[in-house]
Coordinates of C-alpha atoms in Angstrom, one line a residue:
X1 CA 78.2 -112.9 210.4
X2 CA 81.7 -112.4 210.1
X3 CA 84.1 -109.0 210.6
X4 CA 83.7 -107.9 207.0
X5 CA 79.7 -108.3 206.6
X6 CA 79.8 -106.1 210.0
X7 CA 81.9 -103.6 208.2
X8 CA 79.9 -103.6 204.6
X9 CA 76.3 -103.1 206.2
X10 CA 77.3 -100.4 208.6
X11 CA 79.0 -98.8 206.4
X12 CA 75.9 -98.7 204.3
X13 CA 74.0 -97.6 207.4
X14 CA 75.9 -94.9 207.8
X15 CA 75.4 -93.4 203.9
X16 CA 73.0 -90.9 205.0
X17 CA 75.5 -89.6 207.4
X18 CA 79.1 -86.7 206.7
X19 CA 81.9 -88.6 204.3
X20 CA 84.4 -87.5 207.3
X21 CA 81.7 -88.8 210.3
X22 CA 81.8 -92.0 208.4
X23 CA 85.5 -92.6 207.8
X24 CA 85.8 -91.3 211.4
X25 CA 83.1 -93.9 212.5
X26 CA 84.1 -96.9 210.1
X27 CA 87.6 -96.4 211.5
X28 CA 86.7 -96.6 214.8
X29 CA 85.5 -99.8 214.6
X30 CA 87.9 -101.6 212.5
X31 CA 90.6 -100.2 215.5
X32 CA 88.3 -102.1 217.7
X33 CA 88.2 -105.2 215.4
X34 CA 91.9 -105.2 215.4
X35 CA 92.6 -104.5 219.2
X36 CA 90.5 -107.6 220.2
X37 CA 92.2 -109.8 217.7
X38 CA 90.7 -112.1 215.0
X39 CA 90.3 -115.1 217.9
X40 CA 87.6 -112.6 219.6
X41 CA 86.1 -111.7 216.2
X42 CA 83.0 -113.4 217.1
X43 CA 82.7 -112.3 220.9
X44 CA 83.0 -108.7 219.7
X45 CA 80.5 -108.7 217.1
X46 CA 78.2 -110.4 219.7
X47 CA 79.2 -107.7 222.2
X48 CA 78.4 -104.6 219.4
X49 CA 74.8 -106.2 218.6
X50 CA 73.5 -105.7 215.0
X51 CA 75.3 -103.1 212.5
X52 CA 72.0 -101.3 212.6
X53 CA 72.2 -100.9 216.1
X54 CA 75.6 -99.7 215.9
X55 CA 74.3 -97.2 213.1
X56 CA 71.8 -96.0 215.2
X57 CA 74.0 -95.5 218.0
X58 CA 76.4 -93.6 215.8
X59 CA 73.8 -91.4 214.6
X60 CA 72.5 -90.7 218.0
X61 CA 75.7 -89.5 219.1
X62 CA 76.2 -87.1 215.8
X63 CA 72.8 -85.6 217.4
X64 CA 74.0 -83.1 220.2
X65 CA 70.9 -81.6 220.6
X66 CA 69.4 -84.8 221.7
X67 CA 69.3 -85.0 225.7
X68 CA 68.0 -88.0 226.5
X69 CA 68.8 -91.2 227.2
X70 CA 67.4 -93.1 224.1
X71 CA 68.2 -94.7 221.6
X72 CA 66.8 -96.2 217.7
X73 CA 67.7 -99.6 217.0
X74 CA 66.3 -102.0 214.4
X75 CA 63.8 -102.7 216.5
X76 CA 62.8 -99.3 217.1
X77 CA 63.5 -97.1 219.9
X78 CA 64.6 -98.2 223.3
X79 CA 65.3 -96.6 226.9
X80 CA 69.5 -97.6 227.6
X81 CA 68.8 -96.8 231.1
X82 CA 65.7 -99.1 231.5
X83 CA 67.0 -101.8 228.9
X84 CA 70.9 -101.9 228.1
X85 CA 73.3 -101.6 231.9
X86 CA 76.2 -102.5 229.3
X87 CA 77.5 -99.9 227.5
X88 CA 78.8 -100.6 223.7
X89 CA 82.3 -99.2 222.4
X90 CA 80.6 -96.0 221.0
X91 CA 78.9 -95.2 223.9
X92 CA 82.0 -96.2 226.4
X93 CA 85.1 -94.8 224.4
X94 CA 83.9 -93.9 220.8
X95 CA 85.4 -91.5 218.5
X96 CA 82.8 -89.2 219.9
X97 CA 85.1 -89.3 222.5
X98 CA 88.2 -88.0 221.0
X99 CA 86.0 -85.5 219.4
X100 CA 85.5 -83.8 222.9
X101 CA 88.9 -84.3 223.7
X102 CA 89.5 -82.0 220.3
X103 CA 87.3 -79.3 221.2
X104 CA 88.8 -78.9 224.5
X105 CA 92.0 -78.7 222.9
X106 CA 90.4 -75.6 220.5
X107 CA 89.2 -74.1 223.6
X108 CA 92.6 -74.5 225.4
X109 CA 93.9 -72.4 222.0
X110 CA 92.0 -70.1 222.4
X111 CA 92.6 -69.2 225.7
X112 CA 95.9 -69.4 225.0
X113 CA 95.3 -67.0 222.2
X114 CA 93.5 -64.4 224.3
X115 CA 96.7 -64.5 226.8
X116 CA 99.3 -64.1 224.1
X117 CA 97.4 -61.6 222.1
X118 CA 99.3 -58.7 223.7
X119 CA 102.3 -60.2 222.7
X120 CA 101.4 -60.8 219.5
X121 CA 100.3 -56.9 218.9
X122 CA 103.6 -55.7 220.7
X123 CA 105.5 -57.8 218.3
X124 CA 103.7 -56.7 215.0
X125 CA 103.8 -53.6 216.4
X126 CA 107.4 -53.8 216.4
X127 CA 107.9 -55.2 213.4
X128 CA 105.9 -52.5 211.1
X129 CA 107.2 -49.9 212.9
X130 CA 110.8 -51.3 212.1
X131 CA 109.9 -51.4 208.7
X132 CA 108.4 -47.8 208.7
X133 CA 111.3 -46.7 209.8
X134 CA 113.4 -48.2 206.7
X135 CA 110.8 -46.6 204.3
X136 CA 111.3 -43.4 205.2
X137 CA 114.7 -43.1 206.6
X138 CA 116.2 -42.6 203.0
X139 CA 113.7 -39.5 202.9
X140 CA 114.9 -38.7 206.4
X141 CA 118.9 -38.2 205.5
X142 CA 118.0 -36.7 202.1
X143 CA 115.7 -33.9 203.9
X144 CA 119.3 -33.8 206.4
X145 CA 121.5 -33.2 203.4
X146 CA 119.2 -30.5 201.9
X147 CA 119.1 -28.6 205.5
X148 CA 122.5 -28.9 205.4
X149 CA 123.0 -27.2 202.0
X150 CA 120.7 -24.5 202.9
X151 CA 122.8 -23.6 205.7
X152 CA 125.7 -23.7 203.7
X153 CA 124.9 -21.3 201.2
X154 CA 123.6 -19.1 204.2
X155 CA 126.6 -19.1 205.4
X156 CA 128.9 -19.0 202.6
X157 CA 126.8 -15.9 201.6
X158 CA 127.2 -14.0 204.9
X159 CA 131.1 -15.2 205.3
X160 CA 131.8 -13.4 201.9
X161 CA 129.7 -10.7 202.8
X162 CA 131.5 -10.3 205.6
X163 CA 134.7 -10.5 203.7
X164 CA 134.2 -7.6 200.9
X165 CA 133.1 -5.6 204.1
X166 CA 136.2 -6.2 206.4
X167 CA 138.2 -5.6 202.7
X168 CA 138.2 -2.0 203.3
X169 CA 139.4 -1.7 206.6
X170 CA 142.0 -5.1 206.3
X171 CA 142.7 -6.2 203.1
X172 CA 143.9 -9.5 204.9
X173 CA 141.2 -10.2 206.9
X174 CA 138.5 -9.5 204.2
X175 CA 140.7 -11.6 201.6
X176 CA 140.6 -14.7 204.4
X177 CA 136.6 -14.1 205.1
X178 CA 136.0 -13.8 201.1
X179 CA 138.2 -17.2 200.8
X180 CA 136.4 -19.3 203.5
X181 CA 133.1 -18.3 202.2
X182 CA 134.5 -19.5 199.0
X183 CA 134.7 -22.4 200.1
X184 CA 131.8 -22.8 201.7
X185 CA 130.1 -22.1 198.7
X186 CA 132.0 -24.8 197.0
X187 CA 131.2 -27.3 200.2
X188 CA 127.6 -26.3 199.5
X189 CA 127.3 -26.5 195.7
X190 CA 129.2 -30.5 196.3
X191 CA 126.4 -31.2 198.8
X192 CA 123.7 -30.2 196.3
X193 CA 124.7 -31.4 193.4
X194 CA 125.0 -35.2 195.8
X195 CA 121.5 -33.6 197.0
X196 CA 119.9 -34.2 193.5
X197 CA 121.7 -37.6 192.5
X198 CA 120.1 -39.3 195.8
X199 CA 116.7 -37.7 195.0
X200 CA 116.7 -38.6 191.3
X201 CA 118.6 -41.9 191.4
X202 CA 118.8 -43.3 195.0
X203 CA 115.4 -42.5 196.7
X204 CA 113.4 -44.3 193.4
X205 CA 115.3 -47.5 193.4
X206 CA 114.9 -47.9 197.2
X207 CA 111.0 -47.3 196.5
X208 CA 111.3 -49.8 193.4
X209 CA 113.2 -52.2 195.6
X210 CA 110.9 -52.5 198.3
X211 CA 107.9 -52.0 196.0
X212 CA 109.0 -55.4 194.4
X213 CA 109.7 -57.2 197.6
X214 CA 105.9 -56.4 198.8
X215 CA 104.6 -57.3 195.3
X216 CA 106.8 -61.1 195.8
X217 CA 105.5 -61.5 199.1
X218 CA 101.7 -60.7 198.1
X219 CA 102.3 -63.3 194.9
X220 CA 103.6 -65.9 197.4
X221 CA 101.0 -65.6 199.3
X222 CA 97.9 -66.1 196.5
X223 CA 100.2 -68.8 194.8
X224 CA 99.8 -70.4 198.4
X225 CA 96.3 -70.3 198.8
X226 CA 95.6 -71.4 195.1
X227 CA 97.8 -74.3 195.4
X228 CA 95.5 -75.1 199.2

């Protein structure tokens, strides 16, 4: 039996077993194939026994419940610790190996994970309440500029009021409390008319604008997954 018999029958007798277990498996072995060299093609196949063996050794392995020290063979089952004191390459260094090596590595992550977390929150934290705060600053300076109106006209209404009173006793002075309440009428009239524009005009395109932005991101995002 040469290299590439070895290869065909256990990948046969490995059908019954994951498509990714196999690859894994089948991959394995043709690394170990190659890292001998095709000089020591015969003493490795010598060294692995039988395919079925090999398959049997495999699908012991995929087995994590099992706990003891057995094994099936062609031949049917046999003790390893009575029978075999030589380990093969899938008991030794297999890909069941690396496979432990992986999920230490998740576990590592995830520990990781559980240490960065409050990180993590702090900066999402962070960053919504960044964005919360350009939402609703527009609404912020607009409710500013109507305060500000508000007290304008207050004032402008007193100042005059003032003005036609003081009239009777000082024509000057009433004229000059009459004038700046005039103006402050005028100020406040400006300041409401810029009021309405930013409510009417301003505040809906900033709402469009970021309205948009989310509805992009949330498009990205399926066209992402669909294309996975």
């Amino acid at each position: 039996m040469n290299r590439a018999q070895f290869m065909e029958q256990l990948e046969k007798l490995l059908s019954d077993i994951s498509e990714e277990e196999r690859r894994e498996a089948l991959e394995f072995y043709e690394n170990y194939f190659d890292d001998a060299g095709s000089e020591h093609e015969a003493e490795v196949i010598r060294e692995l026994g039988s395919p079925g063996k090999v398959a049997a050794i495999i699908k012991t392995d995929l087995d994590e419940t099992r706990e003891n020290t057995g094994e099936y063979t062609e031949r049917g089952y046999r003790d390893k610790e009575v029978e075999e004191p030589q380990q093969t390459p899938a008991r030794r260094d297999g890909y069941h190996a690396d496979k432990s090596r992986n999920k230490a590595g998740v576990i590592l992550a995830l520990i990781l994970l559980v240490f960065i977390s409050p990180l993590i929150k702090g900066a999402v934290g962070g960053v919504l309440g960044f964005i919360v705060a350009l939402i609703t600053l527009p609404f912020l300076i607009v409710f500013g500029i109507g305060a500000v109106v508000v007290a304008l006209f207050v004032a402008a209404i007193a100042v005059i009021g003032v003005g036609i009173g003081a009239v009777f006793s000082s024509v000057a002075f009433g004229t000059l409390g009459i004038g700046i309440g005039l103006i402050l009428m005028a100020i406040a009239l400006v300041a409401l008319v810029f009021l309405v524009w930013a409510a009417s005009r301003v505040l809906p395109a900033i709402l469009r604008k970021f309205t948009d932005f989310l509805g992009g991101m949330l498009n990205r995002g399926r066209k992402g997954s669909e294309k996975q």
